[in-house]
């Protein structure tokens, strides 16, 4: 399989090509040209040719080549016409017949978590057996230099294990080390006895709202903590240093470039993370477009505190770093954890409740609506983590109430994050009121049919109803939720089109969409979610010169084989940031942690993080 375009052929001088011609037939720039930044005059800085260019405009037109100058697309069309925009110093990229797309917009990716959830920071726990997880912990303990350092890991998937890892599994090999292992979704954690003792968790410890403390047959904590119960332990875990975090972010950005990603939405960041991004932007070391949602917490008072503390960044290009709004959560996930809030209970008769604070469900929903209203009135876009149909309906009701109460905030584009089980009627309501949904085809691939024992076949098939949502007129974006899954465009498109699961079977053939529809969800609609559709998301003239090159014709490839195609190039603002070489190192080689070494986990299919 081709691993990338030959470097000399990938980036070369267009010497000898005629200088810029005056008038060349191009696709119409439309309204985007009025919003163009950069561009300037003179010949193109970069021309990408010999490609199957998917412009991704509303007509889904195709072309052969694209020219960029000053970070902006100045021409797209027939190769012979685009070549007339070249000058002596114009660089050129031979796409070698591959698919040329607008830069990929992963509209829900936890950048810091993605970089930190790999060795050397975190050990592997994504295995098929409990024994393999135990062996990974034992290996980390064996190389730890401090006798009481924390061992952190993630990736275990209850859907493929006989049971979650418990303290009974971890204690025999962990010595005096506190151990925490997060599951692949970030909604569950396993802790050993030492970690439970440090956190002060006993049989009498009450679970926080929306959280569950697992118990053994004797009523003692078994080490399994679900949802907000994880927060009993996490404050006691030593934080990573600023240097480690910054290095992990750098590595994560390189990994994004290797997947063709030029824009992300980083949801639920702290003000400290925002300050770090601002510092990196000021230092010229933030080569990724970041739209951020700051964390809103789980009570109206926490939203007020965040709004009072938030100080907008100054002197920052909003096309590179922008706070769009606030993230809120209403429930968990409809996996084996069974923490999504449903209208009809799980097959075992249980159900979850909202994770917002309150003594009753009515009070929790009222607090949710107050949180939404506070953020809306502050002019912030609200993205709310909601997976169960009951939770989604509560969130949409809150959005509608806030928009009706304060119509001065026009076109807020509030949206549902995940939206696993959004009812058809709710989708129609969302479409009428401009409420979007951010779905996760790559997580659908990881889960497949494994939710049948919890949701039943009908709800498992419906989970992530791409087809129903698009047919209802809802703006649907796609995202990896990395590090829950790899931020792979190709896996995401393949999964949205085939609905095939990692462990076999097809879950929801009726919800399949086309390759082009999936690509729109990763490009143009992602720009819409960012309020940026006038300057990015397509390859029309006047739009951002962000490009992803795939080594093959995505529209002519068997959809079940899309993931086998390589990403051969990534361009950000007219500059090549990835040339198809091997995937970069997960983390800087110079950075090591005495307490987190363990089994290597390069090229894994899914990973996890400490978010919702």
XYZ file of C-alpha atoms in Angstrom:
612
model
C 0.000 0.000 0.000
C 1.252 3.447 -0.843
C 2.409 5.307 2.261
C 2.687 8.736 0.743
C 3.630 10.778 -2.243
C 7.314 10.860 -3.068
C 8.712 13.962 -1.345
C 10.399 15.336 -4.468
C 7.230 14.850 -6.491
C 5.018 16.036 -3.643
C 6.471 19.505 -3.318
C 8.298 21.037 -6.228
C 8.821 24.326 -8.019
C 6.541 25.047 -10.936
C 9.485 26.452 -12.855
C 8.861 27.077 -16.488
C 5.118 27.320 -16.084
C 3.614 30.480 -17.522
C 3.018 33.404 -15.191
C -0.438 34.275 -13.928
C -3.004 34.845 -16.669
C -5.604 37.548 -16.422
C -8.851 35.642 -16.833
C -9.316 31.940 -16.176
C -12.632 30.054 -16.015
C -13.130 29.174 -12.356
C -15.956 27.994 -10.183
C -17.851 31.015 -8.901
C -16.546 32.410 -5.636
C -20.039 33.324 -4.507
C -20.440 35.219 -1.252
C -17.235 33.741 0.145
C -15.085 36.187 -1.778
C -16.439 39.077 0.256
C -15.108 37.381 3.384
C -11.735 36.394 2.001
C -8.654 37.202 4.033
C -5.217 37.178 2.491
C -5.089 36.301 -1.157
C -3.197 39.361 -2.316
C -2.004 39.748 -5.890
C 0.357 37.895 -8.141
C 0.890 34.222 -8.929
C -0.200 31.356 -6.734
C 1.958 30.231 -3.829
C 0.805 26.621 -4.193
C -0.979 24.586 -6.844
C -2.356 21.106 -6.236
C -2.915 19.282 -9.508
C -3.658 15.851 -10.975
C -6.347 15.284 -8.380
C -10.011 14.499 -8.073
C -10.897 17.756 -6.365
C -14.121 17.620 -4.358
C -14.981 21.300 -3.942
C -17.705 20.431 -1.386
C -19.795 23.448 -2.310
C -23.571 23.162 -2.236
C -23.558 21.785 -5.787
C -20.890 19.199 -4.877
C -18.884 20.128 -7.941
C -15.596 18.504 -8.884
C -12.408 19.852 -10.437
C -8.883 18.829 -11.394
C -6.680 21.356 -9.610
C -6.705 24.117 -7.025
C -4.502 27.196 -6.570
C -3.769 28.987 -3.276
C -2.231 32.405 -2.654
C -1.835 34.185 0.673
C -3.541 31.299 2.455
C -6.690 31.598 0.322
C -8.009 29.603 -2.640
C -7.735 31.790 -5.744
C -8.754 29.242 -8.370
C -10.208 25.788 -8.801
C -11.122 24.060 -12.035
C -9.450 22.417 -15.010
C -5.765 21.761 -14.532
C -4.743 23.611 -17.691
C -6.589 26.691 -16.457
C -5.310 26.551 -12.879
C -1.713 26.147 -14.100
C -1.965 29.598 -15.649
C -1.969 30.987 -12.116
C 1.567 29.705 -11.518
C 4.735 31.773 -11.374
C 8.400 30.942 -11.055
C 8.227 30.527 -7.292
C 4.942 28.668 -7.194
C 5.224 25.339 -5.435
C 3.223 22.450 -6.771
C 1.793 19.256 -5.333
C 1.031 16.264 -7.533
C -2.003 14.578 -5.985
C -1.325 11.544 -8.207
C -4.979 10.976 -8.938
C -5.999 11.116 -5.288
C -8.988 12.812 -3.727
C -8.441 16.476 -2.887
C -10.748 17.754 -0.136
C -11.111 20.873 1.966
C -9.134 20.502 5.196
C -10.944 18.101 7.522
C -12.865 19.691 10.364
C -13.074 17.299 13.329
C -15.828 19.096 15.173
C -15.417 17.370 18.556
C -11.844 16.457 19.492
C -10.170 16.807 22.889
C -6.731 17.959 21.826
C -5.002 17.851 25.208
C -6.559 14.524 26.127
C -5.607 13.082 22.753
C -1.941 13.890 23.252
C -1.820 12.747 26.874
C -3.647 9.466 26.415
C -0.697 7.682 24.828
C 2.604 6.421 26.199
C 4.691 7.671 27.806
C 1.925 9.468 29.666
C -0.659 6.683 29.907
C -0.493 2.894 29.615
C -2.571 0.660 27.345
C -5.719 -0.995 28.683
C -7.501 -1.785 25.406
C -7.380 -5.564 25.543
C -9.726 -8.494 25.092
C -9.109 -10.058 28.508
C -8.788 -8.906 32.100
C -5.478 -10.746 32.350
C -3.951 -8.651 29.563
C -5.021 -5.484 31.385
C -3.488 -6.804 34.598
C -0.266 -7.660 32.753
C -0.082 -4.106 31.377
C -0.367 -2.681 34.885
C 2.256 -5.113 36.161
C 4.641 -4.044 33.393
C 4.172 -0.379 34.325
C 4.791 -1.140 38.008
C 7.969 -3.021 37.119
C 9.565 0.027 35.475
C 8.240 2.719 37.829
C 11.120 4.445 39.604
C 9.100 5.902 42.488
C 7.540 3.333 44.843
C 4.240 5.170 45.261
C 3.782 6.891 41.897
C 0.441 6.824 40.102
C -0.169 4.356 37.273
C -2.626 5.713 34.722
C -4.143 3.822 31.846
C -7.134 3.824 29.566
C -8.942 2.084 26.755
C -10.733 -0.911 28.303
C -14.092 -1.669 26.726
C -16.707 -3.354 28.903
C -18.522 -4.454 25.764
C -15.720 -6.914 24.974
C -14.755 -7.930 28.535
C -16.510 -10.289 30.984
C -16.643 -7.414 33.486
C -14.896 -4.100 34.132
C -11.467 -4.344 35.779
C -11.961 -4.206 39.560
C -9.694 -3.564 42.521
C -9.610 -7.333 43.045
C -7.985 -7.661 39.629
C -5.545 -4.777 40.062
C -4.455 -5.042 43.693
C -2.293 -8.188 43.360
C 0.045 -6.548 40.833
C -0.016 -2.871 41.781
C 2.067 -2.927 44.960
C 1.971 0.470 46.682
C 1.052 2.287 43.481
C -2.354 3.913 43.163
C -3.838 2.793 39.828
C -6.623 4.310 37.707
C -7.715 2.912 34.350
C -10.320 4.809 32.344
C -12.524 3.028 29.861
C -12.481 3.899 26.152
C -15.414 6.304 26.458
C -14.118 8.272 29.445
C -17.360 7.611 31.333
C -16.021 4.854 33.616
C -12.900 4.349 35.675
C -11.356 1.386 37.472
C -9.300 2.105 40.584
C -7.295 -0.140 42.869
C -7.613 -0.143 46.655
C -4.754 2.307 47.132
C -6.395 4.889 44.859
C -9.731 4.405 46.673
C -8.024 4.942 50.038
C -6.341 8.136 48.861
C -9.726 9.415 47.675
C -11.383 8.397 50.934
C -13.965 6.195 49.216
C -15.567 3.686 51.573
C -18.781 1.684 51.674
C -20.446 4.706 53.273
C -19.358 7.255 50.649
C -22.414 8.663 48.853
C -22.290 8.777 45.070
C -22.372 12.321 43.652
C -25.332 13.302 41.439
C -25.251 11.302 38.238
C -22.471 9.044 39.529
C -22.314 5.378 40.516
C -19.852 3.750 42.920
C -19.660 0.063 42.091
C -20.000 -2.363 44.999
C -19.027 -5.996 45.531
C -21.181 -8.688 47.112
C -20.239 -7.455 50.598
C -21.231 -3.846 49.841
C -17.638 -2.618 49.608
C -16.481 -0.392 46.717
C -15.202 -2.674 43.965
C -13.146 0.025 42.250
C -15.513 0.702 39.336
C -16.605 4.349 39.219
C -19.108 5.601 36.668
C -19.734 9.145 35.424
C -19.349 11.861 38.093
C -18.130 9.314 40.663
C -14.795 9.462 38.857
C -14.493 12.972 40.229
C -13.987 11.533 43.703
C -10.573 10.261 42.593
C -9.348 12.622 39.861
C -8.581 15.593 42.163
C -6.025 13.418 43.944
C -4.139 12.446 40.771
C -0.997 14.574 40.250
C -1.494 16.906 37.280
C 0.803 16.855 34.310
C 3.301 19.672 34.148
C 2.789 22.579 31.776
C 5.757 21.353 29.758
C 4.319 17.852 29.452
C 0.918 19.171 28.439
C 2.370 21.536 25.867
C 4.480 18.738 24.386
C 1.467 16.436 24.231
C -0.553 19.115 22.425
C 2.233 19.526 19.880
C 2.232 15.773 19.280
C -1.555 15.682 18.992
C -1.476 18.445 16.371
C 1.040 16.475 14.326
C -1.215 13.439 14.553
C -4.162 15.549 13.398
C -2.178 16.761 10.400
C -1.409 13.138 9.523
C -5.177 12.558 9.330
C -5.807 15.547 7.059
C -7.278 17.611 9.901
C -6.842 21.374 9.771
C -9.695 22.477 12.081
C -11.066 21.092 15.330
C -13.595 21.965 17.980
C -12.075 21.375 21.415
C -15.080 21.003 23.731
C -15.102 21.649 27.452
C -11.680 23.189 27.999
C -10.597 24.976 31.149
C -9.448 28.578 31.218
C -5.931 27.271 31.903
C -6.072 25.281 28.657
C -7.304 28.352 26.827
C -4.408 30.382 28.187
C -1.989 27.699 27.008
C -3.489 27.795 23.522
C -3.218 31.581 23.552
C 0.431 31.359 24.552
C 1.176 28.842 21.812
C -0.592 31.032 19.269
C 1.476 34.019 20.367
C 4.642 31.952 20.016
C 3.651 30.802 16.539
C 3.378 27.152 17.600
C -0.334 26.502 17.103
C -0.622 25.223 13.495
C -4.256 24.145 13.786
C -7.537 26.023 13.667
C -9.190 25.628 17.084
C -12.751 26.501 17.973
C -13.165 26.034 21.722
C -16.066 25.505 24.084
C -15.269 26.373 27.695
C -16.531 24.029 30.401
C -19.851 24.997 31.961
C -19.999 22.539 34.865
C -23.151 20.922 36.240
C -24.918 23.710 38.121
C -25.988 27.272 37.233
C -23.573 28.660 39.817
C -20.681 26.978 38.001
C -21.793 28.551 34.726
C -21.935 31.970 36.377
C -18.476 31.456 37.862
C -17.041 30.480 34.483
C -18.644 33.450 32.733
C -17.330 35.807 35.421
C -13.820 34.358 35.127
C -13.669 34.171 31.343
C -11.563 36.906 29.775
C -11.632 36.798 25.960
C -8.276 36.402 24.272
C -6.898 39.532 22.670
C -4.661 39.914 19.662
C -5.580 36.470 18.348
C -6.762 35.693 14.827
C -10.224 34.161 15.388
C -9.708 32.038 12.276
C -6.965 30.220 14.229
C -8.210 30.336 17.836
C -11.678 31.287 18.942
C -13.950 30.600 21.908
C -17.366 29.940 20.388
C -19.270 29.087 23.519
C -19.786 26.661 26.357
C -20.120 22.927 26.832
C -22.707 21.419 29.179
C -23.601 17.784 29.902
C -26.978 16.234 30.662
C -26.217 12.496 30.808
C -23.662 9.782 30.152
C -23.497 7.102 27.467
C -25.809 4.251 26.341
C -23.033 1.648 26.485
C -22.623 -1.100 29.062
C -22.254 1.738 31.561
C -25.975 2.487 30.990
C -25.646 6.116 32.043
C -27.580 7.694 29.157
C -30.984 9.013 30.295
C -33.711 7.230 28.345
C -37.480 7.582 27.972
C -37.795 3.781 28.063
C -35.462 1.906 30.418
C -32.637 -0.419 29.461
C -33.494 -4.071 28.910
C -32.629 -4.902 32.527
C -35.220 -2.370 33.720
C -32.711 0.221 34.942
C -32.362 3.808 33.795
C -30.047 6.730 34.349
C -30.809 10.242 35.542
C -29.393 13.623 34.508
C -25.881 14.461 35.646
C -26.759 18.077 36.397
C -27.067 18.840 40.101
C -30.440 18.687 41.822
C -32.354 16.574 44.318
C -34.998 15.460 41.813
C -35.127 14.988 38.066
C -37.368 18.034 37.824
C -34.810 20.141 39.690
C -31.981 18.742 37.578
C -33.786 19.651 34.356
C -34.624 23.098 35.714
C -30.942 23.658 36.506
C -30.004 22.440 33.015
C -32.331 24.996 31.466
C -30.932 27.756 33.685
C -27.399 26.837 32.585
C -28.374 26.970 28.931
C -30.126 30.308 29.403
C -27.119 31.849 31.168
C -24.758 30.837 28.379
C -27.226 31.869 25.660
C -27.756 35.298 27.212
C -23.974 35.742 27.310
C -23.947 35.335 23.528
C -22.369 31.897 23.646
C -23.079 28.955 21.432
C -24.035 25.972 23.598
C -22.997 22.402 22.826
C -24.558 19.904 25.201
C -23.422 16.319 25.674
C -26.632 14.336 25.386
C -26.985 10.740 24.213
C -30.231 9.311 25.612
C -33.549 10.375 24.080
C -34.860 11.763 27.385
C -31.719 13.841 27.853
C -31.798 15.101 24.271
C -35.433 16.160 24.552
C -34.652 18.050 27.762
C -31.751 19.851 26.097
C -33.728 20.817 22.988
C -36.516 22.140 25.228
C -33.915 24.219 27.042
C -32.509 25.589 23.792
C -35.956 26.563 22.538
C -36.865 28.249 25.830
C -33.624 30.261 25.832
C -33.999 31.327 22.198
C -37.616 32.379 22.684
C -36.844 34.310 25.854
C -33.946 36.229 24.291
C -34.349 36.759 20.559
C -31.610 39.384 20.473
C -29.139 36.497 20.178
C -29.706 35.592 16.560
C -28.639 32.340 14.954
C -26.837 30.917 18.004
C -26.459 27.480 16.372
C -26.737 25.585 19.634
C -26.230 21.905 19.023
C -26.497 18.435 20.472
C -23.204 16.672 21.116
C -23.416 12.977 20.158
C -27.220 12.763 19.843
C -27.121 8.958 19.828
C -30.854 8.342 20.226
C -32.419 11.615 19.070
C -36.122 10.886 18.354
C -37.346 11.570 14.784
C -39.816 14.203 15.991
C -37.083 15.977 17.906
C -34.893 16.005 14.791
C -37.662 17.758 12.881
C -37.945 20.331 15.669
C -34.191 20.873 15.601
C -34.251 21.421 11.848
C -36.967 24.066 12.140
C -35.009 26.008 14.749
C -31.452 25.722 13.406
C -30.234 23.323 16.123
C -27.452 21.069 14.867
C -26.176 17.667 15.951
C -22.612 16.392 16.180
C -22.459 12.618 15.533
C -19.724 10.013 15.857
C -19.487 7.402 13.127
C -16.111 6.190 14.415
C -17.636 5.351 17.805
C -20.433 3.530 15.977
C -17.706 1.413 14.417
C -16.221 0.609 17.832
C -19.615 -0.269 19.364
C -21.286 -2.025 16.435
C -23.913 -4.416 17.781
C -22.448 -4.662 21.278
C -25.307 -2.579 22.713
C -27.983 -5.131 21.798
C -28.019 -6.592 25.350
C -28.543 -3.120 26.809
C -30.695 -1.226 24.315
C -32.137 -4.015 22.211
C -31.658 -4.409 18.434
C -34.039 -1.624 17.374
C -32.384 1.122 19.406
C -28.921 -0.220 18.585
C -29.726 0.049 14.885
C -31.067 3.582 15.297
C -28.167 4.864 17.381
C -26.609 7.813 15.533
C -29.452 8.282 13.032
C -27.491 9.993 10.277
C -30.025 9.229 7.521
C -33.037 10.297 9.532
C -31.339 13.496 10.667
C -30.237 14.533 7.177
C -33.627 13.709 5.693
C -35.202 15.847 8.419
C -33.053 18.817 7.392
C -30.775 18.861 10.436
C -27.226 20.126 10.036
C -25.134 17.040 10.892
C -21.428 17.229 11.653
C -19.112 14.260 12.201
C -16.364 13.988 14.780
C -14.088 11.395 16.337
C -14.400 12.493 19.971
C -10.685 11.661 20.107
C -9.170 10.215 22.120
C -12.299 8.040 22.436
C -11.538 6.936 18.872
C -8.840 7.739 16.374
C -9.596 10.970 14.471
C -9.698 9.134 11.172
C -11.686 10.716 8.345
C -11.510 7.457 6.415
C -12.809 5.314 9.258
C -15.548 7.834 9.932
C -16.736 7.954 6.326
C -16.522 4.171 5.999
C -18.562 3.693 9.164
C -21.208 6.254 8.213
C -21.648 4.570 4.845
C -21.513 0.891 5.889
C -22.560 0.929 9.592
C -20.286 -2.108 10.037
C -18.929 -2.737 13.533
C -15.410 -3.448 14.712
C -16.485 -6.770 16.170
C -18.696 -7.773 13.251
C -22.253 -7.154 12.157
C -24.065 -4.160 10.721
C -25.949 -1.851 13.078
C -28.593 0.181 11.285
C -28.452 -0.242 7.522
C -31.427 2.138 7.273
C -29.266 4.949 8.703
C -26.519 4.666 6.090
C -25.534 7.789 4.167
C -23.470 8.328 1.026
C -19.754 9.021 0.827
C -20.416 12.584 -0.341
C -22.859 13.211 2.498
C -20.290 11.927 4.986
C -17.605 14.181 3.488
C -19.908 17.190 3.797
C -20.307 16.401 7.505
C -16.512 16.550 7.917
C -16.023 19.763 5.936
C -18.749 22.225 4.990
C -21.127 21.468 7.855
C -18.295 21.596 10.360
C -17.619 25.114 9.145
C -21.322 25.911 9.623
C -21.123 24.714 13.236
C -18.215 27.126 13.711
C -20.138 30.064 12.165
C -17.345 29.974 9.583
C -19.041 28.756 6.412
C -18.271 32.054 4.659
C -14.506 31.496 4.823
C -13.740 27.779 5.218
C -15.141 24.317 4.562
C -15.084 24.317 0.749
C -12.447 24.835 -1.952
C -14.266 27.679 -3.686
C -12.241 30.789 -4.551
C -12.028 33.108 -1.567
C -12.088 30.284 0.971
C -9.291 29.175 3.308
C -6.470 27.318 1.603
C -6.851 24.237 3.801
C -6.572 20.917 1.976
C -6.580 17.189 2.707
C -5.233 14.821 0.042
C -6.251 11.159 0.129
C -4.213 8.643 -1.860
C -7.035 7.222 -3.935
C -10.442 8.019 -5.356
C -12.773 7.904 -2.371
C -15.853 7.970 -4.594
C -14.673 5.015 -6.678
C -13.395 2.864 -3.804
C -15.426 0.113 -2.174
C -16.757 1.908 0.944
C -15.773 -1.052 3.107
C -12.134 -0.498 2.066
C -11.883 3.267 2.495
C -9.836 2.950 5.674
C -7.079 1.280 3.643
C -6.416 4.472 1.692
C -3.568 6.686 2.931
C -3.641 10.376 3.771
C -0.886 11.694 1.523
C -0.863 15.399 2.284
C -2.302 18.169 4.440
C -2.190 21.891 3.723
C -3.064 24.598 6.263
C -3.473 28.131 4.986
C -1.515 27.299 1.846
C 1.405 25.710 3.717
C 2.166 21.986 3.654
C 2.043 20.670 7.217
C 2.062 16.939 6.361
C 3.649 15.371 3.289
C 2.537 11.766 3.578
C 5.466 10.474 5.549
C 5.022 8.004 8.414
C 2.744 8.999 11.281
C 4.709 11.166 13.742
C 5.664 9.997 17.202
C 2.829 9.973 19.706
C 4.703 12.169 22.173
C 8.071 13.943 22.201
C 10.829 11.396 22.674
C 12.548 13.588 25.258
C 9.525 13.575 27.546
C 9.304 10.623 29.945
C 7.268 9.989 33.052
C 8.505 7.776 35.818
C 5.021 6.499 36.607
C 3.288 5.976 33.280
C 5.487 3.754 31.198
C 3.912 0.637 29.842
C 3.081 -1.278 26.733
C 3.333 0.678 23.504
C 0.058 1.279 21.730
C 0.745 2.765 18.358
C -1.893 2.399 15.651
C -4.646 1.403 18.060
C -8.253 1.699 16.998
C -9.631 3.518 20.036
C -8.458 5.241 23.155
C -10.014 7.129 25.963
C -9.927 10.308 27.991
C -11.295 12.125 30.976
C -14.187 13.936 29.415
C -17.788 13.528 28.406
